[in-house]
mmCIF file of C-alpha atoms in Angstrom:
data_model
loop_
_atom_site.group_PDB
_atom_site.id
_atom_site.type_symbol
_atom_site.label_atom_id
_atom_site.label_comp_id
_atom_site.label_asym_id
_atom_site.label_seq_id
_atom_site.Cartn_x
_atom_site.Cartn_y
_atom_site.Cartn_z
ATOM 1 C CA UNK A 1 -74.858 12.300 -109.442
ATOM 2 C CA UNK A 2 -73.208 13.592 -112.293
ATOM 3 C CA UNK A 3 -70.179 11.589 -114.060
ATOM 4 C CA UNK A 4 -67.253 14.352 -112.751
ATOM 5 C CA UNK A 5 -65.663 15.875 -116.136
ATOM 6 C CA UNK A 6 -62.188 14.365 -117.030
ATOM 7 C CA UNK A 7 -60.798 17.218 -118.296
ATOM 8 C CA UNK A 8 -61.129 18.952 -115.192
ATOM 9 C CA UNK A 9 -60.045 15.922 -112.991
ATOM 10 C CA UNK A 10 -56.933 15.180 -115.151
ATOM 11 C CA UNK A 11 -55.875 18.317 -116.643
ATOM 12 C CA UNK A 12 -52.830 16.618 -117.505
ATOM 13 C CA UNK A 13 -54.952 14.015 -120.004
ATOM 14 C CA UNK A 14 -54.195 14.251 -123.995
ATOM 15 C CA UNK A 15 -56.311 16.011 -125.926
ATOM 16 C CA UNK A 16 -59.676 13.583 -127.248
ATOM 17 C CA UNK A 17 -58.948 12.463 -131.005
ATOM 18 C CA UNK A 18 -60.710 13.920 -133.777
ATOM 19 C CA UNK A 19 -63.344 11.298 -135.226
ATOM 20 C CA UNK A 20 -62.480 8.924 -138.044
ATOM 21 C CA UNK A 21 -63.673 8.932 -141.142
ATOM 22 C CA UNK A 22 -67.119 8.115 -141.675
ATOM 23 C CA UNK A 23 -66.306 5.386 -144.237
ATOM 24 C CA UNK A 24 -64.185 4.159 -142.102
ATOM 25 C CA UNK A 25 -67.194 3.538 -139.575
ATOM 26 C CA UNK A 26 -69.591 2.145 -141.805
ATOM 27 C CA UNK A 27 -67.443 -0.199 -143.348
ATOM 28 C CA UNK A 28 -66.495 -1.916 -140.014
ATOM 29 C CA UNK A 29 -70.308 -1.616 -138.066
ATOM 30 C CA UNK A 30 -72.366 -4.358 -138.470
ATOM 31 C CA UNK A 31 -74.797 -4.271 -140.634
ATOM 32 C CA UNK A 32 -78.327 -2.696 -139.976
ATOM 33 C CA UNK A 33 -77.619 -1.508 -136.381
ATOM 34 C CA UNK A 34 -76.384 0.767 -134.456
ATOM 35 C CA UNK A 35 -73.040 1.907 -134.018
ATOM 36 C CA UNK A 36 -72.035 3.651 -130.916
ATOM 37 C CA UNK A 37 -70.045 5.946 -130.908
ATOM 38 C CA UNK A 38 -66.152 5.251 -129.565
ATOM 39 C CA UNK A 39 -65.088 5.603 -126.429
ATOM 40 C CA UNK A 40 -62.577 8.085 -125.662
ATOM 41 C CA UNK A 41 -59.005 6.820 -124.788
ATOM 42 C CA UNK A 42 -58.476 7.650 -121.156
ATOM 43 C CA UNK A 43 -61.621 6.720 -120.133
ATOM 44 C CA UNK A 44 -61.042 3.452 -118.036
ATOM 45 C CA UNK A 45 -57.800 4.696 -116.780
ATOM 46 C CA UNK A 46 -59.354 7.726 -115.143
ATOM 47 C CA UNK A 47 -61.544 5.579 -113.340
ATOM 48 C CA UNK A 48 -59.310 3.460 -112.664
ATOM 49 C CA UNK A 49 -57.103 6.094 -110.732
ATOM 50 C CA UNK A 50 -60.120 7.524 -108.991
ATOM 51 C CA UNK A 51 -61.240 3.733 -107.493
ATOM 52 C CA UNK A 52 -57.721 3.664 -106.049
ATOM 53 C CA UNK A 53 -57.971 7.041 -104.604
ATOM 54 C CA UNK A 54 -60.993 6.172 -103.079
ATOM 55 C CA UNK A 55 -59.492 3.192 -101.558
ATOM 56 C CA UNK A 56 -56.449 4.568 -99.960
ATOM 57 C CA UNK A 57 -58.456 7.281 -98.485
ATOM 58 C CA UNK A 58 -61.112 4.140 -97.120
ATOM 59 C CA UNK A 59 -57.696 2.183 -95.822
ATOM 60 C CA UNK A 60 -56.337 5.623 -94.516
ATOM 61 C CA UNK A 61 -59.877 6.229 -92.673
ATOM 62 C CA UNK A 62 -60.083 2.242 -91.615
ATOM 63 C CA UNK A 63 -56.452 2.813 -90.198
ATOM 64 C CA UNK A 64 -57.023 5.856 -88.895
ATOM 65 C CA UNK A 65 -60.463 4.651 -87.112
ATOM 66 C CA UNK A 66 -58.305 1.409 -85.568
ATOM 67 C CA UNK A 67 -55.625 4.005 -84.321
ATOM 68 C CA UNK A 68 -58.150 5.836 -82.593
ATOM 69 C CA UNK A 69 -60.362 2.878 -81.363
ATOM 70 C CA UNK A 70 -56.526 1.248 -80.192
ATOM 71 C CA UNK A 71 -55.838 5.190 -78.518
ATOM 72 C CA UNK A 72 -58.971 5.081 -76.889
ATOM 73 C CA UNK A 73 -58.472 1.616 -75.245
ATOM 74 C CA UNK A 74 -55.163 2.838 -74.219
ATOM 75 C CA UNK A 75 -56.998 5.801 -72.607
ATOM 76 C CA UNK A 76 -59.802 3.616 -71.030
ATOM 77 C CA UNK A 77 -56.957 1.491 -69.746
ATOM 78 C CA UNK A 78 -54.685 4.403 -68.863
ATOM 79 C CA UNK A 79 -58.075 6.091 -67.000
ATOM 80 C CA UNK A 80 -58.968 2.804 -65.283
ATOM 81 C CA UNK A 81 -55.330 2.390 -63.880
ATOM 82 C CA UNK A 82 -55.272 6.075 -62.712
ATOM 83 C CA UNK A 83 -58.232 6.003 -61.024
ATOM 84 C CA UNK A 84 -56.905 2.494 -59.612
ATOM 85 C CA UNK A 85 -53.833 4.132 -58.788
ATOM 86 C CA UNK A 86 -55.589 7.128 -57.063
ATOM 87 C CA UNK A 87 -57.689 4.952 -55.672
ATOM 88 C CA UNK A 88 -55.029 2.650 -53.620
ATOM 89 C CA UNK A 89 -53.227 6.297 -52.999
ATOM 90 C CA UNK A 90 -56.181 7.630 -51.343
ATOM 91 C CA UNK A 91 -56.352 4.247 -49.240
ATOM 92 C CA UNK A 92 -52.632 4.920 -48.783
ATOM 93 C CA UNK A 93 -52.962 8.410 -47.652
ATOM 94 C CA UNK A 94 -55.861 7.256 -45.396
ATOM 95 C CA UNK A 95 -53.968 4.647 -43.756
ATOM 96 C CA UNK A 96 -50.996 6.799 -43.352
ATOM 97 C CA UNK A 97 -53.274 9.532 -41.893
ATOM 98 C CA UNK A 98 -54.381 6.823 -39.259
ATOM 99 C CA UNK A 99 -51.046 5.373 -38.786
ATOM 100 C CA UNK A 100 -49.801 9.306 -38.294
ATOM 101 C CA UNK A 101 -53.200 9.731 -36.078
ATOM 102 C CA UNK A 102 -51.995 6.632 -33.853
ATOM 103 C CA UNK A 103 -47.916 7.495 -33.952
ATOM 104 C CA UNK A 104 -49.199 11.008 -32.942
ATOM 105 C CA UNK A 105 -51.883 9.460 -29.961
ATOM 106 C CA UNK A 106 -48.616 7.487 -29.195
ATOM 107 C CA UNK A 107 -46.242 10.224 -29.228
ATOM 108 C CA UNK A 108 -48.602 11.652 -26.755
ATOM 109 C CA UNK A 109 -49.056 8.638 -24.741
ATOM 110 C CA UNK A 110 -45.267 8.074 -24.394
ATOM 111 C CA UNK A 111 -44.418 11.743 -23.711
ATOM 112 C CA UNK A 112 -47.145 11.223 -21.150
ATOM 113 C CA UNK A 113 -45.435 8.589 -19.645
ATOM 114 C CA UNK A 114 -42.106 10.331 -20.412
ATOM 115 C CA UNK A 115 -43.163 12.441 -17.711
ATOM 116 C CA UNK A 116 -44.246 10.349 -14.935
ATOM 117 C CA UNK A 117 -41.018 8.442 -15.514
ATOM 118 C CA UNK A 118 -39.015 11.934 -15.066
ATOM 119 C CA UNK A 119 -41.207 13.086 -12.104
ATOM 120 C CA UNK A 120 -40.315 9.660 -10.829
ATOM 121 C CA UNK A 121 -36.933 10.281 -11.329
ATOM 122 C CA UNK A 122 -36.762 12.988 -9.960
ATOM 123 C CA UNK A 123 -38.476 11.302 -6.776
ATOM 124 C CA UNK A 124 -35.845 8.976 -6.626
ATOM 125 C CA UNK A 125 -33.108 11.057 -7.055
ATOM 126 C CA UNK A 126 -34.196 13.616 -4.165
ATOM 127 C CA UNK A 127 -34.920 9.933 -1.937
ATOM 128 C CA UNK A 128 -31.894 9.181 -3.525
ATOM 129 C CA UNK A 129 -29.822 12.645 -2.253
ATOM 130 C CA UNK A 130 -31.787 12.063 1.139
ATOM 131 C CA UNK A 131 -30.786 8.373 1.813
ATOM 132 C CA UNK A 132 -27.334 9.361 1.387
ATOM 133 C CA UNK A 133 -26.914 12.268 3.430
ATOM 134 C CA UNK A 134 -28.482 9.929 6.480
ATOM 135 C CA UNK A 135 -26.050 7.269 5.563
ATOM 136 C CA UNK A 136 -23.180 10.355 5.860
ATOM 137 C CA UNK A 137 -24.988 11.424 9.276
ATOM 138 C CA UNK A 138 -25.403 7.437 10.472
ATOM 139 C CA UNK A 139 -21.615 7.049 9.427
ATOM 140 C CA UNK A 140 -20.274 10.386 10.814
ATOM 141 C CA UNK A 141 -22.002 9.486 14.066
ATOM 142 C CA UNK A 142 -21.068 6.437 14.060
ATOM 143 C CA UNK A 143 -17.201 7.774 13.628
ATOM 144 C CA UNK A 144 -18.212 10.207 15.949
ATOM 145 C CA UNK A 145 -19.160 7.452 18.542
ATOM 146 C CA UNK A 146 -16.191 5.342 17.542
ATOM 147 C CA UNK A 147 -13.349 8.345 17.996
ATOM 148 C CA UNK A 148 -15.129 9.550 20.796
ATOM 149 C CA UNK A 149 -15.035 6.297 22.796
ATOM 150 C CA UNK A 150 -10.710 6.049 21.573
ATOM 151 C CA UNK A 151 -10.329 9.629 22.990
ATOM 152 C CA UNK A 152 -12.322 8.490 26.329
ATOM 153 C CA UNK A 153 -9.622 5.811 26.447
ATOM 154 C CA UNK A 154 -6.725 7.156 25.263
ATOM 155 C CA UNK A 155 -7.070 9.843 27.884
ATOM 156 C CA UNK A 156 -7.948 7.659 31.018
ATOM 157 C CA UNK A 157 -5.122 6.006 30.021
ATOM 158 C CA UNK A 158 -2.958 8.943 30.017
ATOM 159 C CA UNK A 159 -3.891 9.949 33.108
ATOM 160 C CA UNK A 160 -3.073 6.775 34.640
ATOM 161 C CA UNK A 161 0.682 6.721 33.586
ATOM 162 C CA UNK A 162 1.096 9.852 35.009
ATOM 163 C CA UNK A 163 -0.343 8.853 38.258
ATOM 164 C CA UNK A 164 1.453 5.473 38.301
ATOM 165 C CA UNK A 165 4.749 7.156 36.528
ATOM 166 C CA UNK A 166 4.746 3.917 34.065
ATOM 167 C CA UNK A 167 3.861 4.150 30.282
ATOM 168 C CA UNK A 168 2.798 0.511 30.444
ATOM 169 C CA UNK A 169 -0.587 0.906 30.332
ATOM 170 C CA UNK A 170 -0.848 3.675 28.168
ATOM 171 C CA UNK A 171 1.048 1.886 25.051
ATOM 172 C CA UNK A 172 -1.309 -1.390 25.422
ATOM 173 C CA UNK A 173 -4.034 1.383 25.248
ATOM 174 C CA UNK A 174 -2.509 2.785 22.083
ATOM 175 C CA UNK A 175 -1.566 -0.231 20.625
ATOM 176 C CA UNK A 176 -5.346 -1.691 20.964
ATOM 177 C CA UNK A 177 -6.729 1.878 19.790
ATOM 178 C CA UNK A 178 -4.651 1.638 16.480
ATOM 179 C CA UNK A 179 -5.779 -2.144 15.695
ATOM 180 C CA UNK A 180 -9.101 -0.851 15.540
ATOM 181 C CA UNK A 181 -8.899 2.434 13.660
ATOM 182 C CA UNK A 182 -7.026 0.635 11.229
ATOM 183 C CA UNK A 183 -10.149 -1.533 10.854
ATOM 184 C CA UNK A 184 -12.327 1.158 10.304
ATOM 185 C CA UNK A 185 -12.350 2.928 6.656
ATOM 186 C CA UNK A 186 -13.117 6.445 7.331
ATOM 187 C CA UNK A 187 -10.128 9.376 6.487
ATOM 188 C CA UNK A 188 -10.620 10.635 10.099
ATOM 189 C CA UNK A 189 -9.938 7.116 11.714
ATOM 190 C CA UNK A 190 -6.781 7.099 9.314
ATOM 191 C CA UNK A 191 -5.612 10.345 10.305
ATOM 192 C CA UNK A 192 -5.784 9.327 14.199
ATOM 193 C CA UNK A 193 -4.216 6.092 13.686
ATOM 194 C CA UNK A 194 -1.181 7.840 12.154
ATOM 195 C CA UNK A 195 -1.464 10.301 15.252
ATOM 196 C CA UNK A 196 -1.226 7.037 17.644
ATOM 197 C CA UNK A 197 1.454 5.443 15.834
ATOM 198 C CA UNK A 198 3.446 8.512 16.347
ATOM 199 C CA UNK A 199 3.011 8.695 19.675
ATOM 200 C CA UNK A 200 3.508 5.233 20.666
ATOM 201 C CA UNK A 201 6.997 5.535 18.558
ATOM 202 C CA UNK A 202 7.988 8.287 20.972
ATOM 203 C CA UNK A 203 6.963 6.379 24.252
ATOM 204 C CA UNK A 204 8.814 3.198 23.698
ATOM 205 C CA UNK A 205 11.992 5.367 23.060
ATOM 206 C CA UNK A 206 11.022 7.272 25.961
ATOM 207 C CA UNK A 207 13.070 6.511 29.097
ATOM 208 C CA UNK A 208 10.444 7.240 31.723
ATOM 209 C CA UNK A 209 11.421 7.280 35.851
ATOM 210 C CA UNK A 210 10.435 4.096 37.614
ATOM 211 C CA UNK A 211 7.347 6.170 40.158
ATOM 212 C CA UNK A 212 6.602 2.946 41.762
ATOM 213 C CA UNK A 213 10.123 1.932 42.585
ATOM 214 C CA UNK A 214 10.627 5.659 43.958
ATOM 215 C CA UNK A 215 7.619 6.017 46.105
ATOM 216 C CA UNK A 216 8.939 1.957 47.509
ATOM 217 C CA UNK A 217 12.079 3.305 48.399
ATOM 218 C CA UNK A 218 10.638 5.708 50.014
ATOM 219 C CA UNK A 219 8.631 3.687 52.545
ATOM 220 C CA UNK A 220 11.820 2.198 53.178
ATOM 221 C CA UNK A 221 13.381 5.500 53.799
ATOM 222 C CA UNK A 222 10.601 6.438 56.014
ATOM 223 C CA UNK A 223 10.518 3.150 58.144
ATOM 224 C CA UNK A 224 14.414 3.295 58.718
ATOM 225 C CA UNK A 225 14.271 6.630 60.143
ATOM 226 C CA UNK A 226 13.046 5.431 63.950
ATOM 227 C CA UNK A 227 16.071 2.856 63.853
ATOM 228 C CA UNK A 228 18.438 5.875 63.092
ATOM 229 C CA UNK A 229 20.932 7.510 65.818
ATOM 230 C CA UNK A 230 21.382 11.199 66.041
ATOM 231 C CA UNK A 231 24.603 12.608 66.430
ATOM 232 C CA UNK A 232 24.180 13.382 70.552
ATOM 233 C CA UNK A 233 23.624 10.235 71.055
ATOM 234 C CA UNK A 234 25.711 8.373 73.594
ATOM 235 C CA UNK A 235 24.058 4.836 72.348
ATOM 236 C CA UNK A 236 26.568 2.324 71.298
ATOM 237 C CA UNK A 237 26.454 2.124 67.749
ATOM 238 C CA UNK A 238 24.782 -1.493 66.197
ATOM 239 C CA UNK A 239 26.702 -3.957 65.773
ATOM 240 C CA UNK A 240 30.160 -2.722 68.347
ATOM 241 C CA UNK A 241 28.985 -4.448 71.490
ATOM 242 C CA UNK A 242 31.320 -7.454 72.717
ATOM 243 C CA UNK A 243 30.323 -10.720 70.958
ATOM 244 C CA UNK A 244 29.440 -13.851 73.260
ATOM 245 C CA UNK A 245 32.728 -15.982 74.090
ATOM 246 C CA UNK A 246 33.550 -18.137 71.993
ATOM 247 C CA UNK A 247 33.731 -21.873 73.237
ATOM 248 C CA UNK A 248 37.034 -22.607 73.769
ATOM 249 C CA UNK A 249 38.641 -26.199 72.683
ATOM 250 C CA UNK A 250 39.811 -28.305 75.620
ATOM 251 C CA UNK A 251 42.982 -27.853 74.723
ATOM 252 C CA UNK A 252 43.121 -24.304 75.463
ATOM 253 C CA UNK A 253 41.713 -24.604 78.834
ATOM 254 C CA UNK A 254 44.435 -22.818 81.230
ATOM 255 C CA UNK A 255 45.229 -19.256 82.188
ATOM 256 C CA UNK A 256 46.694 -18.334 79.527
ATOM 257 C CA UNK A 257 43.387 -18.443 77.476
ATOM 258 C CA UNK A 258 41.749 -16.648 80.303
ATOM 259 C CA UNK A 259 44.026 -13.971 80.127
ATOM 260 C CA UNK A 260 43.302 -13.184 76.781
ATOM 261 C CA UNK A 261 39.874 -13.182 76.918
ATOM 262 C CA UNK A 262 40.164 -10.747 79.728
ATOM 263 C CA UNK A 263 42.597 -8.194 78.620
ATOM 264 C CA UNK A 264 40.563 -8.276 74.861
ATOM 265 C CA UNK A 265 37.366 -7.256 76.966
ATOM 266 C CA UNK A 266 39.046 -4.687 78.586
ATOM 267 C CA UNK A 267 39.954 -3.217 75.563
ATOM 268 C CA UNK A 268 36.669 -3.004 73.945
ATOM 269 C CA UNK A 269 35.573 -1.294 76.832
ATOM 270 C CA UNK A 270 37.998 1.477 76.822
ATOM 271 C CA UNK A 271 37.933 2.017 73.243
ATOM 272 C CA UNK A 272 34.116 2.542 73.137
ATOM 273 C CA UNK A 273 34.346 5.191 76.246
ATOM 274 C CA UNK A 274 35.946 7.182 73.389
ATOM 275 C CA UNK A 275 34.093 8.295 70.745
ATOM 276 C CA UNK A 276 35.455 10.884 68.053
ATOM 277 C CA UNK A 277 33.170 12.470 65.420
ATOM 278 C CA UNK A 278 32.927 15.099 63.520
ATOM 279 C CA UNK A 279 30.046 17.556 63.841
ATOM 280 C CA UNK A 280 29.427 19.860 61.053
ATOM 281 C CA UNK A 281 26.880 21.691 63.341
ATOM 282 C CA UNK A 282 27.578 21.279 66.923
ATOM 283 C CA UNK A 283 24.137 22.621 68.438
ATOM 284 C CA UNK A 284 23.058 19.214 67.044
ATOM 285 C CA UNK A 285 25.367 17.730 70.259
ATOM 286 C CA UNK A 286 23.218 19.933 72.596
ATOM 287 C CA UNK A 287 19.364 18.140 71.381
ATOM 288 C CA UNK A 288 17.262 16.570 73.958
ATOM 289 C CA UNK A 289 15.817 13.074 73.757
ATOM 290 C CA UNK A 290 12.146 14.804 73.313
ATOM 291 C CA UNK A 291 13.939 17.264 70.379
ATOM 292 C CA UNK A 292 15.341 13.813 68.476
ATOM 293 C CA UNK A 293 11.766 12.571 68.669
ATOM 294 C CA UNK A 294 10.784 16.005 66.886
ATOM 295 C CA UNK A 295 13.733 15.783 64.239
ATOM 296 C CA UNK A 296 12.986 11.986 63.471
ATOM 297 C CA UNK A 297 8.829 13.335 62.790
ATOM 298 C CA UNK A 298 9.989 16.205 61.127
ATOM 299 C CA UNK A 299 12.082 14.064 58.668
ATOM 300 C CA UNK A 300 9.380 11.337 58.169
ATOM 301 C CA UNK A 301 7.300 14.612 57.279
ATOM 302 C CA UNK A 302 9.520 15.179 55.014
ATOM 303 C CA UNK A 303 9.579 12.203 53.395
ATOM 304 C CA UNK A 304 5.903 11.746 53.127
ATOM 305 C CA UNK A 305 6.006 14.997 51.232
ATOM 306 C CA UNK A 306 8.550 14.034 49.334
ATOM 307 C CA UNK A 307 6.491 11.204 48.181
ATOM 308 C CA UNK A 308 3.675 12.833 47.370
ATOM 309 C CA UNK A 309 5.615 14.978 45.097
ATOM 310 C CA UNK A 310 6.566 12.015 43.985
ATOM 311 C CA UNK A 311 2.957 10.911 43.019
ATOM 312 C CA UNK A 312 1.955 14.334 41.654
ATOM 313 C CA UNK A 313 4.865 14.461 39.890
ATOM 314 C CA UNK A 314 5.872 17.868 41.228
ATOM 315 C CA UNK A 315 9.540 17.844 39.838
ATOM 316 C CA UNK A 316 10.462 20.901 41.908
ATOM 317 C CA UNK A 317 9.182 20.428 45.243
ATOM 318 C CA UNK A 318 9.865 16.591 44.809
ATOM 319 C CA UNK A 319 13.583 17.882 44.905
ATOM 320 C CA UNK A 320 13.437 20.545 46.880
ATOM 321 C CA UNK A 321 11.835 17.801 49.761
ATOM 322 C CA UNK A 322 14.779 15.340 48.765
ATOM 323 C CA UNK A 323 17.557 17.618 49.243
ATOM 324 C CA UNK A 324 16.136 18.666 52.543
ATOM 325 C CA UNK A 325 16.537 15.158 53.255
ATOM 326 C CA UNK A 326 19.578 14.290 52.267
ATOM 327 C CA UNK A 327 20.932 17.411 54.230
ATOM 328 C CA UNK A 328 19.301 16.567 57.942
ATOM 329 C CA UNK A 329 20.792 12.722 57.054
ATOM 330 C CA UNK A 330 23.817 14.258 56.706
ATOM 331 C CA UNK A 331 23.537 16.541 59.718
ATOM 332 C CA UNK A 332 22.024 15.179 62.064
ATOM 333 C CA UNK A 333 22.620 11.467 62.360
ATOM 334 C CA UNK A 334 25.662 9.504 63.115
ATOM 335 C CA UNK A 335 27.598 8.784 59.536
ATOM 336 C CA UNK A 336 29.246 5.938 61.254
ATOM 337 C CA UNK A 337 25.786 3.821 61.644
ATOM 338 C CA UNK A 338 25.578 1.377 59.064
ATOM 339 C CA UNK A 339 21.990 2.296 59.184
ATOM 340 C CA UNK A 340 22.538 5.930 58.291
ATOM 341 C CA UNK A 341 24.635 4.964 55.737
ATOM 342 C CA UNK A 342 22.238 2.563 54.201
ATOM 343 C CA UNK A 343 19.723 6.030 54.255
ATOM 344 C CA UNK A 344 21.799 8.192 53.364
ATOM 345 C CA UNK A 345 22.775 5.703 50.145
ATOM 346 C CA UNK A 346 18.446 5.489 49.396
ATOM 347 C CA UNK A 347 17.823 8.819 49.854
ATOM 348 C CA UNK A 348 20.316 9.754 47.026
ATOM 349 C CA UNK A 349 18.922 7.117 44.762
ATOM 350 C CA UNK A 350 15.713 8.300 45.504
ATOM 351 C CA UNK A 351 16.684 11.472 44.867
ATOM 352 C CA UNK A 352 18.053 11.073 40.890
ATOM 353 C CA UNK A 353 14.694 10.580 39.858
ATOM 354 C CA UNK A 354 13.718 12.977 37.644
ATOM 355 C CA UNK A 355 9.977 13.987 37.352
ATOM 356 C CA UNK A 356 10.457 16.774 34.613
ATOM 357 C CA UNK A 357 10.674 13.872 31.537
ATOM 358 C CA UNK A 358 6.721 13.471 31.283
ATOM 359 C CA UNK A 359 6.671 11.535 28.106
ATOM 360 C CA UNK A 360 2.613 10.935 28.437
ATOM 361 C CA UNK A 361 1.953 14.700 28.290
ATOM 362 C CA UNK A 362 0.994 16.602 25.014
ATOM 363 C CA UNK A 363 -0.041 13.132 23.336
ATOM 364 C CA UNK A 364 -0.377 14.144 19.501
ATOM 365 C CA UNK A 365 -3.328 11.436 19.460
ATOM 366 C CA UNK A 366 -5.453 13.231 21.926
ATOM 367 C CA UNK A 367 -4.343 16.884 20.108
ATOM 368 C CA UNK A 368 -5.733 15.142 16.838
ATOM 369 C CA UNK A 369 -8.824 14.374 18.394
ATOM 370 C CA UNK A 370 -9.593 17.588 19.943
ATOM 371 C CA UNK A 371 -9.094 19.603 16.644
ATOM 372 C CA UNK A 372 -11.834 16.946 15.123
ATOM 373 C CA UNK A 373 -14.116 17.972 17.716
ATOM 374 C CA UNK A 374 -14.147 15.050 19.633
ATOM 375 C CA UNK A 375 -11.581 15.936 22.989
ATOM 376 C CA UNK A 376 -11.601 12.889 25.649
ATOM 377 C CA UNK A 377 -13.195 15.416 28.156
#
């Protein structure tokens, strides 16, 4: 390899120096040898600039060979960590897929049993809807049973108090009926029970006629009637015949006391030979025994008609029988009698009872229970 030319490499080099002087030379080489020739100037500098050069482009090259041995570590290491990294993603992704695989497999299995629990629910809820529509039907039969059994009594009882003519009966019935339908929690019961404590309001204010009292006084009125005298009769009347003597005292023994006895004898004799009365209807003077026998029937007929009116509780021909009554007492038998009088006094007692007031008709109870459907028939 050539030496490179140091003129070309450093232009910028002074020019070479023109030779000395040959004396010059000889004077200071040594003796017989040889003198080379001088070195130029700028020699040793030149290479001494061009070893430098070469060693900052060795250090540049070291430094950049360490920067790219350092970058390719860094890229191993970068590379290794990826592929690490990838490598637990993948892993990742795989368990994810399975965990997604099972949630989904889950998903199915619990929408599976989503199902069976709805189709079970919906079992339940039509048992459900089914139990409680028989426990409506048990408990509307049941009230059924109950207000049936309170109409069966309430009207028994009604018809009882107007058979007997007292209202006794019929409010313990009430009374009784509304302690248990206020036991029983149903709307229907509730509405009854207010019903019944209506009407038992209105029959303890109710003044009712005393039937059994009537139809007594009646017997009485019946049995009297033999015992009664007609107006033709010539019977003394009971009670005006003489009374017994009375025992006299000893001291009264004498005529005198015999004379008194006598003459007041004699006067109770001639004052019942006369007998005035008056007759309202004289063709009542002119009846035979056998025709009072048919007037004393004909009035117990009466009577007994009169009393079963009473029973009935036929208002009109109850006083329609009465006043017929009253009028053949009046007529036809002696008003002097103390008997008769006694008869005609019963018969008009009797005959104030009134049989219209029916206060155990049209019981609001027994109109409550018929518009429910259950009627004591």
């Amino acid at each position: 390899m050539s030496e490179p030319n140091v003129s070309d490499e450093n232009p910028s080099a002074p020019p070479p120096a023109a030779p000395a002087p040959a004396a010059a030379a000889a004077a200071g080489s040594p003796a017989g040898g040889y003198v080379p020739p001088p070195a130029a100037p700028g020699a040793g500098g030149a290479r001494r600039g061009t070893a430098g050069l070469w060693l900052a482009v060795l250090g540049l090259l070291v430094l950049v060979g360490l920067v790219a041995w350092w970058l390719n570590q860094r890229l191993y290491a970068t590379q290794a960590e990826i592929a690490q990294r990838l490598q637990q993603a993948q892993t990742h992704s795989i368990e994810a897929r399975t965990i997604a695989t099972q949630n989904v497999q889950a998903t199915r299995d619990l929408a599976a049993k989503i199902a069976v629990l709805q189709s079970r629910e919906q079992d339940l809820a039509a048992q459900r809807t089914a139990l409680q529509q028989l426990v409506q039907d048990l408990a509307k039969t049941r009230d059924n049973a109950f207000l049936g059994q309170t109409a069966q009594l309430i009207a028994l009882a009604q018809q009882q108090a107007e058979l007997t003519g007292t209202l006794q009966p019929l409010i313990v019935t009430l009374q009784s009926s509304l302690q248990r339908l206020q036991r029983v929690d149903s709307p229907r019961a509730a509405l009854v029970a207010h019903a019944v404590q209506s009407d038992l309001a209105r029959l303890k204010a109710a003044v009712v006629p005393d039937v059994p009292v009537a139809a007594q006084r009646l017997d009485q009125l019946a049995a009297m009637i033999d015992q009664l005298q007609v107006l033709g009769s010539a019977a003394p009347l009971e009670g005006s015949s003489a009374p017994a003597p009375a025992a006299s005292h000893p001291e009264a023994k004498g005529w005198r006391e015999w004379l008194r006895r006598l003459g007041g004898d004699a006067w109770r004799q001639a004052r019942g030979l006369v007998t005035v009365t008056r007759v309202d209807q004289p063709e009542a003077l002119l009846a035979s025994p056998s025709q009072d026998a048919f007037l004393r029937a004909n009035l117990k007929l009466r009577v007994l008609n009169a009393r079963l009116d009473l029973l009935s509780r036929n208002a009109f021909g109850f006083k329609v029988d009465m006043q017929d009554v009253e009028r053949v007492l009046r007529t036809q038998f002696n008003p002097r009698q103390a008997r008769t009088q006694m008869a005609r006094a019963l018969a008009a007692q009797i005959a104030q009872v009134d049989l219209t007031a029916q206060p155990a008709a049209n019981l609001q109870s027994l109109l409550v229970l018929a518009n429910l459907g259950l009627g004591g028939d």
